[in-house]
């Protein structure tokens, strides 16, 4: 059950960026599981990818090619092409070569992306057989169809869009994402594609995607598992009639950065809202840290604790589990007498123990909500960090126990 996630909003077409969807039947006959995206000539592409050492073959190929001229992005679902060794690399390159042959571009102008089951050979022939249909389907207005086409265990498609005006010109930023489990991006199984018609220098675009990902995709976690296939790509087609953005300053860059960050944040949080088996959307905010890393360490200790996650699922205000997670997060010389912990607006712990004003009824009322915040005040400094996570339900176990069957 997706928490607070409804139908897709209006996804504005991005001039110079087209999307086409087709069925290869990788896991299921008739399932739309191949998505081709075409970038206008002269587009710039930048991205961030998984830090998992067992990264998938398409991730390796994308890293090799993304700095060059990119014209097509090819995504398949149902098979991750990860843990597949040299054959996996050859298969990733082969699918790119097939698309290049159909479109007349160089093989290195095609970036591959895969998501699905790890360790299974990529069904190259099925993907090759679907490419022409995907090309025939290319359209700037097919964002919603593509958002559905890249889904795996997702229950709903995920997308966001923003537009702004600059010197009388409308600039568009639109993006989609997929992911529901094996989520702890560290740039999970997640993919994100965000495009704009602004003209952006490659170095600026890379800085922008890295910064936006750090504030969005790198601040979500469902189960603490960093996928082998994470990729988040930012495409600038340059079709808007505005000067090229060549530095991280100025009014136009500031407007673009804000729109990009809003789209990144929306599609990243949508992954958490659609987390496998999730019944709660949980914000964990840590303030007063001596540095940002210790804030993140505390936040992830809370977000990854199975005891806390199951208490969230049960709507049980078992605040002792939160204190325990804060205590084992590894913050050096932590003075627990300075720490306050809040569940929603309710102070549940202060000065090392239960807050004098806290009652079980207050905690239970907060825990009954679908959207819950846990705020921890460390009292050590000025740094803050926020991450987003879910509870851990029976359904999560069921989904992942049955994933390959």
XYZ file of C-alpha atoms in Angstrom:
405
model
C 0.000 0.000 0.000
C 1.583 3.262 -1.134
C 1.527 5.887 1.623
C 0.267 9.251 0.420
C 1.125 8.464 -3.192
C -1.639 8.977 -5.711
C -1.932 9.215 -9.492
C 0.888 10.800 -11.437
C 0.779 14.582 -11.632
C 0.911 16.363 -14.980
C 4.294 15.500 -16.485
C 5.228 18.263 -18.904
C 7.002 17.191 -22.093
C 10.646 18.244 -22.319
C 11.490 19.521 -25.810
C 14.226 17.369 -27.296
C 13.558 14.308 -25.122
C 11.341 11.439 -26.295
C 10.302 8.190 -24.654
C 9.059 4.949 -26.197
C 7.804 1.773 -24.499
C 7.475 -1.799 -25.748
C 7.023 -5.352 -24.517
C 9.847 -7.891 -24.548
C 8.088 -10.320 -22.191
C 11.165 -10.694 -19.998
C 9.232 -11.900 -16.945
C 5.664 -11.843 -18.206
C 4.177 -11.983 -21.700
C 2.728 -8.648 -22.730
C 4.384 -6.658 -19.927
C 5.754 -3.305 -21.158
C 9.312 -3.806 -19.944
C 11.601 -2.023 -22.424
C 11.900 1.769 -22.485
C 13.923 3.723 -25.028
C 14.665 7.414 -24.441
C 16.013 9.601 -27.233
C 17.984 12.787 -26.550
C 18.169 15.544 -29.149
C 21.524 15.959 -30.836
C 23.783 18.115 -28.694
C 22.179 17.077 -25.408
C 24.345 16.772 -22.307
C 23.959 13.826 -19.942
C 25.357 13.408 -16.420
C 24.657 10.915 -13.685
C 25.462 9.206 -10.432
C 25.572 5.454 -9.941
C 25.699 2.833 -7.204
C 28.676 2.487 -4.892
C 28.098 -1.275 -4.672
C 31.306 -3.074 -5.716
C 29.186 -5.757 -7.400
C 27.697 -3.168 -9.715
C 25.724 -4.454 -12.676
C 27.101 -4.714 -16.195
C 24.960 -1.843 -17.534
C 26.288 0.418 -14.770
C 29.850 -0.311 -15.883
C 29.005 0.427 -19.524
C 27.126 3.617 -18.636
C 30.080 4.879 -16.600
C 32.354 4.286 -19.586
C 30.140 6.229 -21.986
C 28.268 8.969 -20.137
C 30.977 11.607 -20.642
C 30.700 11.294 -24.413
C 27.910 12.096 -26.828
C 24.736 10.336 -25.647
C 21.705 9.987 -27.916
C 19.775 7.039 -26.443
C 19.066 5.510 -23.035
C 17.886 1.880 -23.075
C 16.179 0.403 -20.006
C 14.875 -3.102 -19.394
C 13.052 -4.409 -16.339
C 12.733 -7.974 -15.118
C 16.460 -8.732 -15.273
C 19.238 -6.774 -13.539
C 22.136 -8.156 -15.603
C 24.121 -8.083 -12.345
C 26.413 -10.818 -11.073
C 26.718 -12.014 -14.658
C 30.466 -11.561 -15.261
C 32.024 -10.994 -18.696
C 28.958 -12.384 -20.446
C 26.833 -9.731 -18.788
C 29.085 -6.968 -20.059
C 28.992 -8.432 -23.547
C 25.203 -8.657 -23.410
C 24.822 -5.059 -22.224
C 27.001 -3.866 -25.095
C 25.149 -6.100 -27.537
C 21.757 -4.562 -26.740
C 23.279 -1.098 -27.171
C 24.786 -2.136 -30.499
C 21.402 -3.398 -31.671
C 19.749 -0.075 -30.843
C 22.621 1.843 -32.450
C 22.238 -0.172 -35.652
C 18.532 0.642 -35.824
C 19.070 4.363 -35.272
C 22.330 5.034 -37.095
C 24.263 6.322 -34.093
C 27.546 5.035 -32.712
C 27.360 2.220 -30.182
C 28.868 4.415 -27.459
C 25.996 6.898 -27.882
C 23.673 4.373 -26.196
C 23.581 3.966 -22.396
C 22.102 0.721 -20.964
C 20.112 0.359 -17.728
C 18.658 -2.813 -16.215
C 16.612 -3.653 -13.143
C 15.177 -6.896 -11.816
C 16.497 -10.264 -10.703
C 20.256 -10.502 -10.009
C 22.361 -13.344 -11.359
C 20.276 -14.334 -14.373
C 21.583 -14.004 -17.960
C 20.127 -11.048 -19.820
C 17.564 -12.238 -22.411
C 19.222 -10.304 -25.221
C 17.097 -11.678 -28.044
C 13.865 -10.648 -26.331
C 15.151 -7.113 -25.790
C 16.453 -6.823 -29.344
C 13.072 -7.959 -30.617
C 11.302 -5.130 -28.790
C 13.555 -2.270 -29.854
C 11.827 -1.286 -33.078
C 8.454 -1.164 -31.348
C 9.909 1.099 -28.675
C 11.400 3.368 -31.341
C 8.068 3.510 -33.161
C 6.474 4.603 -29.866
C 8.840 7.542 -29.211
C 7.008 10.680 -28.128
C 7.849 13.677 -25.924
C 4.574 13.118 -24.061
C 5.189 9.495 -23.017
C 6.612 10.178 -19.555
C 3.705 8.492 -17.765
C 3.963 5.365 -19.917
C 7.719 5.203 -19.319
C 7.208 5.600 -15.568
C 5.080 2.454 -15.688
C 7.480 0.670 -18.020
C 10.454 0.917 -15.610
C 8.548 -0.469 -12.591
C 9.449 -3.768 -10.880
C 7.888 -4.355 -7.440
C 6.559 -0.779 -7.460
C 2.807 -0.550 -7.016
C 2.477 2.884 -8.638
C 4.469 4.872 -11.214
C 6.482 7.816 -9.895
C 7.030 11.174 -11.540
C 7.247 14.919 -10.996
C 7.449 18.022 -13.148
C 8.222 21.723 -12.741
C 8.288 24.715 -15.057
C 9.647 28.217 -14.574
C 9.998 31.378 -16.609
C 13.219 33.198 -17.412
C 13.353 36.198 -19.745
C 9.970 35.195 -21.139
C 11.064 31.612 -21.903
C 9.483 28.569 -20.240
C 11.976 26.011 -18.940
C 10.778 22.505 -18.056
C 12.167 19.899 -15.670
C 10.432 16.498 -15.656
C 11.507 13.218 -14.100
C 10.488 9.673 -13.260
C 11.885 7.071 -10.891
C 11.389 3.446 -9.923
C 12.184 1.549 -6.770
C 10.428 -0.016 -3.812
C 12.898 -2.440 -2.230
C 16.659 -2.971 -1.977
C 16.741 0.761 -1.354
C 19.606 2.618 0.196
C 21.085 4.654 -2.627
C 24.597 5.743 -1.966
C 25.431 8.102 -4.638
C 18.946 1.009 -4.640
C 17.133 -1.064 -6.805
C 16.330 2.390 -8.071
C 16.507 4.201 -11.368
C 15.863 7.882 -11.926
C 15.669 9.884 -15.142
C 15.257 13.652 -15.025
C 15.375 15.862 -18.116
C 15.325 19.594 -18.801
C 15.371 21.672 -21.956
C 17.849 24.126 -20.415
C 21.286 24.305 -22.006
C 23.858 23.361 -19.376
C 27.613 22.871 -19.577
C 28.667 19.303 -18.786
C 30.649 20.187 -15.643
C 27.761 22.224 -14.248
C 25.305 19.427 -15.060
C 27.457 16.879 -13.230
C 27.684 19.131 -10.168
C 23.933 19.635 -10.301
C 23.026 15.938 -10.481
C 25.485 15.063 -7.710
C 24.170 17.787 -5.397
C 20.512 17.012 -6.113
C 21.033 13.264 -5.607
C 22.816 13.838 -2.300
C 19.852 15.808 -1.002
C 17.205 13.396 -2.252
C 18.039 9.877 -3.449
C 20.934 9.658 -0.986
C 18.634 10.514 1.900
C 16.132 7.687 1.491
C 16.244 4.136 2.789
C 13.741 1.306 2.947
C 15.770 -1.717 3.967
C 19.392 -0.530 4.077
C 20.389 -2.600 1.038
C 22.336 -0.690 -1.619
C 21.450 -2.158 -4.988
C 23.833 -3.292 -7.695
C 21.991 -1.234 -10.317
C 21.343 2.280 -8.962
C 21.552 4.995 -11.589
C 20.211 8.521 -11.599
C 20.640 10.470 -14.826
C 20.113 14.160 -15.574
C 19.687 15.148 -19.210
C 19.842 18.705 -20.587
C 18.592 18.910 -24.169
C 19.481 22.577 -24.700
C 16.280 23.264 -26.646
C 15.167 26.271 -24.570
C 16.042 29.594 -26.245
C 18.288 30.763 -23.441
C 22.051 31.145 -22.978
C 24.075 28.140 -21.853
C 24.538 27.833 -18.098
C 28.288 27.669 -17.633
C 28.687 28.292 -13.909
C 26.940 27.488 -10.637
C 25.859 31.090 -10.171
C 23.394 33.557 -11.580
C 19.600 33.820 -11.639
C 19.009 31.235 -14.360
C 21.141 28.611 -12.626
C 19.429 29.304 -9.279
C 15.978 28.807 -10.855
C 17.063 25.610 -12.598
C 18.691 24.235 -9.451
C 15.521 24.827 -7.433
C 13.320 23.120 -10.037
C 15.719 20.175 -10.386
C 15.956 19.715 -6.610
C 12.152 19.774 -6.249
C 11.736 17.098 -8.929
C 14.524 14.953 -7.444
C 13.021 15.247 -3.975
C 9.523 14.365 -5.128
C 10.484 11.280 -7.123
C 12.917 10.108 -4.416
C 10.347 10.410 -1.645
C 7.823 8.637 -3.875
C 10.101 5.584 -3.732
C 9.821 5.570 0.057
C 6.067 6.130 -0.060
C 5.822 3.053 -2.294
C 8.306 1.006 -0.257
C 7.668 -2.721 -0.365
C 4.925 -3.458 2.144
C 5.134 0.050 3.606
C 2.271 1.338 5.738
C 4.127 4.366 7.180
C 6.152 7.212 5.674
C 8.725 8.198 8.271
C 10.886 11.310 8.475
C 13.955 10.989 10.702
C 15.494 14.363 11.511
C 18.662 14.735 13.542
C 19.632 18.208 14.732
C 22.446 19.589 16.835
C 25.195 17.344 15.523
C 28.866 18.195 15.748
C 29.162 17.313 12.050
C 26.924 16.075 9.267
C 28.242 12.523 9.325
C 27.298 11.890 12.950
C 23.817 13.214 12.204
C 23.551 10.725 9.338
C 24.939 7.914 11.499
C 22.227 8.502 14.092
C 19.489 8.895 11.489
C 20.392 5.662 9.695
C 20.751 3.754 12.970
C 17.150 4.687 13.749
C 15.884 4.130 10.208
C 17.520 0.708 9.828
C 16.643 -0.750 13.225
C 14.324 -3.739 12.668
C 12.959 -3.208 16.174
C 12.009 0.394 15.445
C 10.639 -0.442 12.003
C 8.432 -3.214 13.358
C 7.232 -0.963 16.190
C 6.262 1.595 13.547
C 4.303 -1.085 11.693
C 2.523 -2.034 14.922
C 1.898 1.649 15.828
C 3.651 0.863 19.113
C 5.347 3.893 20.758
C 8.220 1.801 22.086
C 10.539 4.779 22.551
C 13.237 2.730 24.280
C 14.138 1.228 20.909
C 14.847 4.713 19.547
C 17.133 5.541 22.470
C 19.000 2.273 21.966
C 19.600 3.021 18.268
C 20.867 6.517 19.005
C 23.212 5.043 21.594
C 24.779 2.472 19.269
C 25.088 4.790 16.254
C 28.784 5.234 16.989
C 28.855 8.946 17.829
C 32.003 9.492 19.940
C 31.655 10.826 23.474
C 27.882 11.078 23.226
C 26.382 12.816 26.269
C 22.895 11.321 26.578
C 21.909 13.921 29.172
C 21.835 16.519 26.379
C 19.571 14.551 24.040
C 15.878 15.161 23.468
C 13.782 12.834 21.308
C 10.446 13.761 19.751
C 7.794 11.570 18.181
C 5.863 14.010 16.047
C 5.314 17.049 18.244
C 5.559 14.978 21.446
C 8.753 14.952 23.519
C 9.185 11.314 24.495
C 12.654 11.381 26.057
C 14.798 14.055 27.673
C 18.004 14.118 29.706
C 18.588 10.410 29.295
C 15.130 9.083 30.168
C 11.381 9.387 29.705
C 10.244 13.009 29.383
C 8.368 14.147 32.487
C 5.378 15.271 30.405
C 5.158 12.184 28.197
C 2.226 9.770 28.308
C 1.725 6.510 26.423
C -1.507 7.897 24.963
C 0.401 10.777 23.365
C 2.872 8.411 21.731
C 0.166 6.023 20.549
C -1.727 8.889 18.894
C 1.328 9.864 16.845
C 2.184 6.283 15.918
C -1.310 5.716 14.569
C -0.638 8.197 11.751
C 0.458 7.174 8.258
C 3.095 9.915 8.204
C 5.340 10.090 11.266
C 8.359 12.154 12.203
C 11.109 11.181 14.634
C 13.254 14.149 15.679
C 16.449 13.782 17.678
C 18.197 16.793 19.212
C 21.798 15.845 19.999
C 22.856 19.128 21.640
C 26.399 18.876 20.262
C 26.607 21.489 17.498
C 24.865 23.179 14.587
C 24.618 20.418 11.951
C 21.379 18.770 10.842
C 20.379 15.953 8.475
C 17.047 14.461 7.419
C 16.324 11.097 5.828
C 13.096 9.323 4.878
C 12.200 5.697 5.505
C 9.374 3.216 6.098
C 8.143 0.676 8.581
C 8.772 -3.075 8.182
C 5.655 -5.132 7.612
C 4.600 -8.733 6.998
C 4.083 -7.777 3.354
C 7.744 -6.735 2.929
C 8.850 -10.217 3.975
C 6.274 -11.828 1.690
C 7.233 -9.750 -1.349
C 10.933 -10.520 -1.012
C 10.432 -14.173 -0.079
C 8.432 -14.647 -3.263
C 10.394 -12.270 -5.532
C 11.850 -14.972 -7.789
C 8.751 -17.147 -7.791
